[in-house]
C-alpha cells in the first residue's frame, strides 16, 4: 500500500478507543489532522482521552502540512486523517527512569495497533509513519519543548494500489 485517498468517514465511532495505558499513566497526546472526516471541519485537533473529546487547535486544509511534516510523504496528506503522537518523555523518565522512554513508545505502538484495527473495521487502509520532521511538527502544533516530543505519525484512508508493489510469488528480475 503506497498511498491513500479518502471518502468521508465518521470519527465518533472510534474516539473512545484511541488511548492506551502502560505503567498506569498515559504519556501520549494525540493530534489529528482531519482532511476528510464526517462531522469534523478540516483542521488539526487535540484528542482528550479523559473526555473522549476533540479540541480544534488549527482550522483549514492541513493536507500539504501533514505531508510535509511526514518527510514529504504524500500519503499523510491524501489520507482521510493523519495523526501525530506526542510523547511526554521527560515525565515518563521522571516516573520510571530509563524505562520511561520505552513506555512512551509502547503506548504509541499500542495506539497505532488500535488505529490499524479501527481502520480495518471501517474497510480502510492504515500505515504507521516513522519519518517526520520533529522540530517542524512541534512548531506546527504550537508546542513548547516541555509539552513533549513527536514519536510517531499515522495515516488512515482508502488504499490506492501501488504498481511498484506486487503480491506475486514470481521472482522479479533486478536491474543493476
PDB file of C-alpha atoms in Angstrom:
ATOM      1  CA  UNK A   1       0.000   0.000   0.000  1.00  0.00           C
ATOM      2  CA  UNK A   2       1.721   3.120  -1.171  1.00  0.00           C
ATOM      3  CA  UNK A   3      -0.843   5.886  -0.930  1.00  0.00           C
ATOM      4  CA  UNK A   4      -4.332   6.806   0.253  1.00  0.00           C
ATOM      5  CA  UNK A   5      -7.354   8.609  -0.997  1.00  0.00           C
ATOM      6  CA  UNK A   6     -10.381   9.409   1.057  1.00  0.00           C
ATOM      7  CA  UNK A   7     -14.114   9.373   1.258  1.00  0.00           C
ATOM      8  CA  UNK A   8     -15.798  10.828   4.318  1.00  0.00           C
ATOM      9  CA  UNK A   9     -15.999   8.679   7.448  1.00  0.00           C
ATOM     10  CA  UNK A  10     -17.335   9.169  10.960  1.00  0.00           C
ATOM     11  CA  UNK A  11     -14.985   9.967  13.851  1.00  0.00           C
ATOM     12  CA  UNK A  12     -17.437   9.430  16.708  1.00  0.00           C
ATOM     13  CA  UNK A  13     -17.274   5.643  16.476  1.00  0.00           C
ATOM     14  CA  UNK A  14     -13.573   5.340  17.311  1.00  0.00           C
ATOM     15  CA  UNK A  15     -12.524   8.252  19.549  1.00  0.00           C
ATOM     16  CA  UNK A  16     -13.077   6.343  22.789  1.00  0.00           C
ATOM     17  CA  UNK A  17     -10.548   3.680  21.704  1.00  0.00           C
ATOM     18  CA  UNK A  18      -7.619   5.972  20.865  1.00  0.00           C
ATOM     19  CA  UNK A  19      -5.711   5.776  24.095  1.00  0.00           C
ATOM     20  CA  UNK A  20      -3.557   3.179  25.757  1.00  0.00           C
ATOM     21  CA  UNK A  21      -2.347   2.902  29.320  1.00  0.00           C
ATOM     22  CA  UNK A  22       1.043   1.365  30.052  1.00  0.00           C
ATOM     23  CA  UNK A  23       2.511   1.557  33.517  1.00  0.00           C
ATOM     24  CA  UNK A  24      -0.694   3.135  34.821  1.00  0.00           C
ATOM     25  CA  UNK A  25      -0.061   6.528  33.194  1.00  0.00           C
ATOM     26  CA  UNK A  26      -0.710   7.995  29.765  1.00  0.00           C
ATOM     27  CA  UNK A  27       2.281   9.634  28.141  1.00  0.00           C
ATOM     28  CA  UNK A  28       0.951  10.184  24.601  1.00  0.00           C
ATOM     29  CA  UNK A  29      -1.027  13.204  23.473  1.00  0.00           C
ATOM     30  CA  UNK A  30      -2.761  12.556  20.160  1.00  0.00           C
ATOM     31  CA  UNK A  31      -3.237  15.218  17.478  1.00  0.00           C
ATOM     32  CA  UNK A  32      -5.379  14.613  14.383  1.00  0.00           C
ATOM     33  CA  UNK A  33      -5.013  16.304  11.020  1.00  0.00           C
ATOM     34  CA  UNK A  34      -8.586  15.919   9.772  1.00  0.00           C
ATOM     35  CA  UNK A  35      -8.663  16.118   5.992  1.00  0.00           C
ATOM     36  CA  UNK A  36     -11.988  14.490   5.078  1.00  0.00           C
ATOM     37  CA  UNK A  37     -13.909  13.167   8.080  1.00  0.00           C
ATOM     38  CA  UNK A  38     -17.686  13.367   8.538  1.00  0.00           C
ATOM     39  CA  UNK A  39     -18.577  15.679  11.406  1.00  0.00           C
ATOM     40  CA  UNK A  40     -15.204  17.460  11.507  1.00  0.00           C
ATOM     41  CA  UNK A  41     -14.133  20.599   9.733  1.00  0.00           C
ATOM     42  CA  UNK A  42     -10.674  20.286   8.135  1.00  0.00           C
ATOM     43  CA  UNK A  43      -8.007  21.220  10.641  1.00  0.00           C
ATOM     44  CA  UNK A  44      -5.858  19.981  13.494  1.00  0.00           C
ATOM     45  CA  UNK A  45      -7.483  18.594  16.630  1.00  0.00           C
ATOM     46  CA  UNK A  46      -6.121  17.612  20.015  1.00  0.00           C
ATOM     47  CA  UNK A  47      -7.676  14.442  21.422  1.00  0.00           C
ATOM     48  CA  UNK A  48      -8.599  14.482  25.126  1.00  0.00           C
ATOM     49  CA  UNK A  49      -8.921  10.786  26.104  1.00  0.00           C
ATOM     50  CA  UNK A  50     -10.351  11.514  29.565  1.00  0.00           C
ATOM     51  CA  UNK A  51     -13.448  13.043  27.958  1.00  0.00           C
ATOM     52  CA  UNK A  52     -13.210  11.320  24.537  1.00  0.00           C
ATOM     53  CA  UNK A  53     -13.361  14.808  23.026  1.00  0.00           C
ATOM     54  CA  UNK A  54     -11.599  16.636  20.232  1.00  0.00           C
ATOM     55  CA  UNK A  55     -10.474  20.252  20.546  1.00  0.00           C
ATOM     56  CA  UNK A  56      -9.740  22.080  17.298  1.00  0.00           C
ATOM     57  CA  UNK A  57      -6.365  23.819  17.522  1.00  0.00           C
ATOM     58  CA  UNK A  58      -5.994  24.870  13.840  1.00  0.00           C
ATOM     59  CA  UNK A  59      -8.627  25.299  11.188  1.00  0.00           C
ATOM     60  CA  UNK A  60      -8.393  24.870   7.442  1.00  0.00           C
ATOM     61  CA  UNK A  61      -6.847  22.455   4.986  1.00  0.00           C
ATOM     62  CA  UNK A  62      -3.877  20.638   6.549  1.00  0.00           C
ATOM     63  CA  UNK A  63      -3.083  18.208   3.692  1.00  0.00           C
ATOM     64  CA  UNK A  64       0.078  19.934   2.480  1.00  0.00           C
ATOM     65  CA  UNK A  65       1.276  20.458   6.056  1.00  0.00           C
ATOM     66  CA  UNK A  66       0.625  16.815   7.028  1.00  0.00           C
ATOM     67  CA  UNK A  67       2.543  15.524   4.010  1.00  0.00           C
ATOM     68  CA  UNK A  68       5.387  17.979   4.556  1.00  0.00           C
ATOM     69  CA  UNK A  69       5.695  17.217   8.260  1.00  0.00           C
ATOM     70  CA  UNK A  70       5.785  13.498   7.430  1.00  0.00           C
ATOM     71  CA  UNK A  71       9.024  13.923   5.487  1.00  0.00           C
ATOM     72  CA  UNK A  72       7.188  14.743   2.260  1.00  0.00           C
ATOM     73  CA  UNK A  73       5.164  11.516   2.196  1.00  0.00           C
ATOM     74  CA  UNK A  74       2.034  12.338   0.202  1.00  0.00           C
ATOM     75  CA  UNK A  75       0.010   9.585   1.854  1.00  0.00           C
ATOM     76  CA  UNK A  76      -0.111  11.726   5.026  1.00  0.00           C
ATOM     77  CA  UNK A  77      -1.866  14.474   3.066  1.00  0.00           C
ATOM     78  CA  UNK A  78      -4.024  12.199   0.928  1.00  0.00           C
ATOM     79  CA  UNK A  79      -5.398  10.202   3.855  1.00  0.00           C
ATOM     80  CA  UNK A  80      -8.766  10.880   5.496  1.00  0.00           C
ATOM     81  CA  UNK A  81      -6.946  11.615   8.730  1.00  0.00           C
ATOM     82  CA  UNK A  82      -3.326  11.723   9.856  1.00  0.00           C
ATOM     83  CA  UNK A  83      -2.139  11.574  13.460  1.00  0.00           C
ATOM     84  CA  UNK A  84       0.847  12.932  15.369  1.00  0.00           C
ATOM     85  CA  UNK A  85       1.611  11.176  18.639  1.00  0.00           C
ATOM     86  CA  UNK A  86       3.383  13.467  21.070  1.00  0.00           C
ATOM     87  CA  UNK A  87       5.156  11.661  23.914  1.00  0.00           C
ATOM     88  CA  UNK A  88       5.957  13.233  27.259  1.00  0.00           C
ATOM     89  CA  UNK A  89       9.413  11.684  27.532  1.00  0.00           C
ATOM     90  CA  UNK A  90      10.505  13.870  30.445  1.00  0.00           C
ATOM     91  CA  UNK A  91       7.534  12.930  32.620  1.00  0.00           C
ATOM     92  CA  UNK A  92       7.971   9.264  31.707  1.00  0.00           C
ATOM     93  CA  UNK A  93      11.674   9.384  32.639  1.00  0.00           C
ATOM     94  CA  UNK A  94      10.906  11.098  35.961  1.00  0.00           C
ATOM     95  CA  UNK A  95       8.329   8.443  36.788  1.00  0.00           C
ATOM     96  CA  UNK A  96      10.112   5.318  35.504  1.00  0.00           C
ATOM     97  CA  UNK A  97      13.743   6.199  34.872  1.00  0.00           C
ATOM     98  CA  UNK A  98      15.277   4.753  31.707  1.00  0.00           C
ATOM     99  CA  UNK A  99      12.239   2.506  31.203  1.00  0.00           C
ATOM    100  CA  UNK A 100      10.035   5.582  30.746  1.00  0.00           C
ATOM    101  CA  UNK A 101      11.352   6.054  27.205  1.00  0.00           C
ATOM    102  CA  UNK A 102      10.220   2.515  26.371  1.00  0.00           C
ATOM    103  CA  UNK A 103       6.792   3.033  27.942  1.00  0.00           C
ATOM    104  CA  UNK A 104       6.186   6.074  25.739  1.00  0.00           C
ATOM    105  CA  UNK A 105       6.981   4.042  22.623  1.00  0.00           C
ATOM    106  CA  UNK A 106       4.972   1.038  23.849  1.00  0.00           C
ATOM    107  CA  UNK A 107       1.991   3.331  24.282  1.00  0.00           C
ATOM    108  CA  UNK A 108       2.438   4.883  20.818  1.00  0.00           C
ATOM    109  CA  UNK A 109       2.667   1.385  19.332  1.00  0.00           C
ATOM    110  CA  UNK A 110      -0.471   0.262  21.155  1.00  0.00           C
ATOM    111  CA  UNK A 111      -2.369   3.304  19.883  1.00  0.00           C
ATOM    112  CA  UNK A 112      -1.099   2.543  16.381  1.00  0.00           C
ATOM    113  CA  UNK A 113      -2.308  -1.043  16.779  1.00  0.00           C
ATOM    114  CA  UNK A 114      -5.778   0.201  17.722  1.00  0.00           C
ATOM    115  CA  UNK A 115      -5.778   2.550  14.751  1.00  0.00           C
ATOM    116  CA  UNK A 116      -4.929  -0.370  12.422  1.00  0.00           C
ATOM    117  CA  UNK A 117      -7.849  -2.344  13.871  1.00  0.00           C
ATOM    118  CA  UNK A 118     -10.236   0.616  13.625  1.00  0.00           C
ATOM    119  CA  UNK A 119      -9.211   1.252  10.015  1.00  0.00           C
ATOM    120  CA  UNK A 120      -9.793  -2.389   9.135  1.00  0.00           C
ATOM    121  CA  UNK A 121     -13.217  -2.305  10.797  1.00  0.00           C
ATOM    122  CA  UNK A 122     -14.125   0.604   8.502  1.00  0.00           C
ATOM    123  CA  UNK A 123     -12.572  -1.169   5.481  1.00  0.00           C
ATOM    124  CA  UNK A 124      -9.871   1.481   5.258  1.00  0.00           C
ATOM    125  CA  UNK A 125      -6.130   1.254   4.923  1.00  0.00           C
ATOM    126  CA  UNK A 126      -3.676   2.436   7.554  1.00  0.00           C
ATOM    127  CA  UNK A 127       0.029   2.887   7.920  1.00  0.00           C
ATOM    128  CA  UNK A 128       2.407   3.981  10.611  1.00  0.00           C
ATOM    129  CA  UNK A 129       4.819   6.718   9.593  1.00  0.00           C
ATOM    130  CA  UNK A 130       8.145   6.722  11.372  1.00  0.00           C
ATOM    131  CA  UNK A 131       9.737   9.536   9.370  1.00  0.00           C
ATOM    132  CA  UNK A 132       8.837  13.114  10.246  1.00  0.00           C
ATOM    133  CA  UNK A 133      10.451  16.464  10.926  1.00  0.00           C
ATOM    134  CA  UNK A 134      10.463  16.663  14.725  1.00  0.00           C
ATOM    135  CA  UNK A 135      11.025  20.394  15.155  1.00  0.00           C
ATOM    136  CA  UNK A 136       8.585  21.334  12.403  1.00  0.00           C
ATOM    137  CA  UNK A 137       5.852  19.171  13.973  1.00  0.00           C
ATOM    138  CA  UNK A 138       6.473  20.940  17.302  1.00  0.00           C
ATOM    139  CA  UNK A 139       6.162  24.335  15.621  1.00  0.00           C
ATOM    140  CA  UNK A 140       3.088  23.392  13.574  1.00  0.00           C
ATOM    141  CA  UNK A 141       1.275  22.168  16.683  1.00  0.00           C
ATOM    142  CA  UNK A 142       2.465  25.216  18.667  1.00  0.00           C
ATOM    143  CA  UNK A 143       4.103  23.006  21.299  1.00  0.00           C
ATOM    144  CA  UNK A 144       6.807  24.237  23.618  1.00  0.00           C
ATOM    145  CA  UNK A 145       9.634  21.794  24.431  1.00  0.00           C
ATOM    146  CA  UNK A 146       8.228  20.660  27.791  1.00  0.00           C
ATOM    147  CA  UNK A 147       4.950  19.635  26.111  1.00  0.00           C
ATOM    148  CA  UNK A 148       6.515  16.512  24.649  1.00  0.00           C
ATOM    149  CA  UNK A 149       8.223  15.204  21.559  1.00  0.00           C
ATOM    150  CA  UNK A 150       6.712  13.681  18.427  1.00  0.00           C
ATOM    151  CA  UNK A 151       7.332   9.906  18.461  1.00  0.00           C
ATOM    152  CA  UNK A 152       5.035   8.526  15.731  1.00  0.00           C
ATOM    153  CA  UNK A 153       2.807   9.554  12.837  1.00  0.00           C
ATOM    154  CA  UNK A 154      -0.055   7.515  11.430  1.00  0.00           C
ATOM    155  CA  UNK A 155      -2.398   7.824   8.439  1.00  0.00           C
ATOM    156  CA  UNK A 156      -5.792   6.271   7.656  1.00  0.00           C
ATOM    157  CA  UNK A 157      -7.592   6.366   4.313  1.00  0.00           C
ATOM    158  CA  UNK A 158      -8.706   4.336   1.324  1.00  0.00           C
ATOM    159  CA  UNK A 159      -5.751   2.404  -0.115  1.00  0.00           C
ATOM    160  CA  UNK A 160      -4.571   3.249  -3.602  1.00  0.00           C
ATOM    161  CA  UNK A 161      -2.776   0.340  -5.300  1.00  0.00           C
ATOM    162  CA  UNK A 162       0.914   0.948  -5.812  1.00  0.00           C
ATOM    163  CA  UNK A 163       2.025  -0.601  -9.084  1.00  0.00           C
ATOM    164  CA  UNK A 164       5.587  -0.814  -7.754  1.00  0.00           C
ATOM    165  CA  UNK A 165       4.434  -3.439  -5.253  1.00  0.00           C
ATOM    166  CA  UNK A 166       3.301  -6.915  -6.173  1.00  0.00           C
ATOM    167  CA  UNK A 167       1.804  -9.849  -4.318  1.00  0.00           C
ATOM    168  CA  UNK A 168       3.048 -12.260  -6.974  1.00  0.00           C
ATOM    169  CA  UNK A 169       5.310 -15.022  -5.742  1.00  0.00           C
ATOM    170  CA  UNK A 170       7.225 -14.908  -9.032  1.00  0.00           C
ATOM    171  CA  UNK A 171      10.771 -13.681  -8.540  1.00  0.00           C
ATOM    172  CA  UNK A 172      11.347 -10.256 -10.059  1.00  0.00           C
ATOM    173  CA  UNK A 173      14.345  -9.557 -12.201  1.00  0.00           C
ATOM    174  CA  UNK A 174      16.560  -6.991 -10.574  1.00  0.00           C
ATOM    175  CA  UNK A 175      18.120  -4.430 -12.903  1.00  0.00           C
ATOM    176  CA  UNK A 176      21.539  -3.357 -11.736  1.00  0.00           C
TER     177      UNK A 176
END
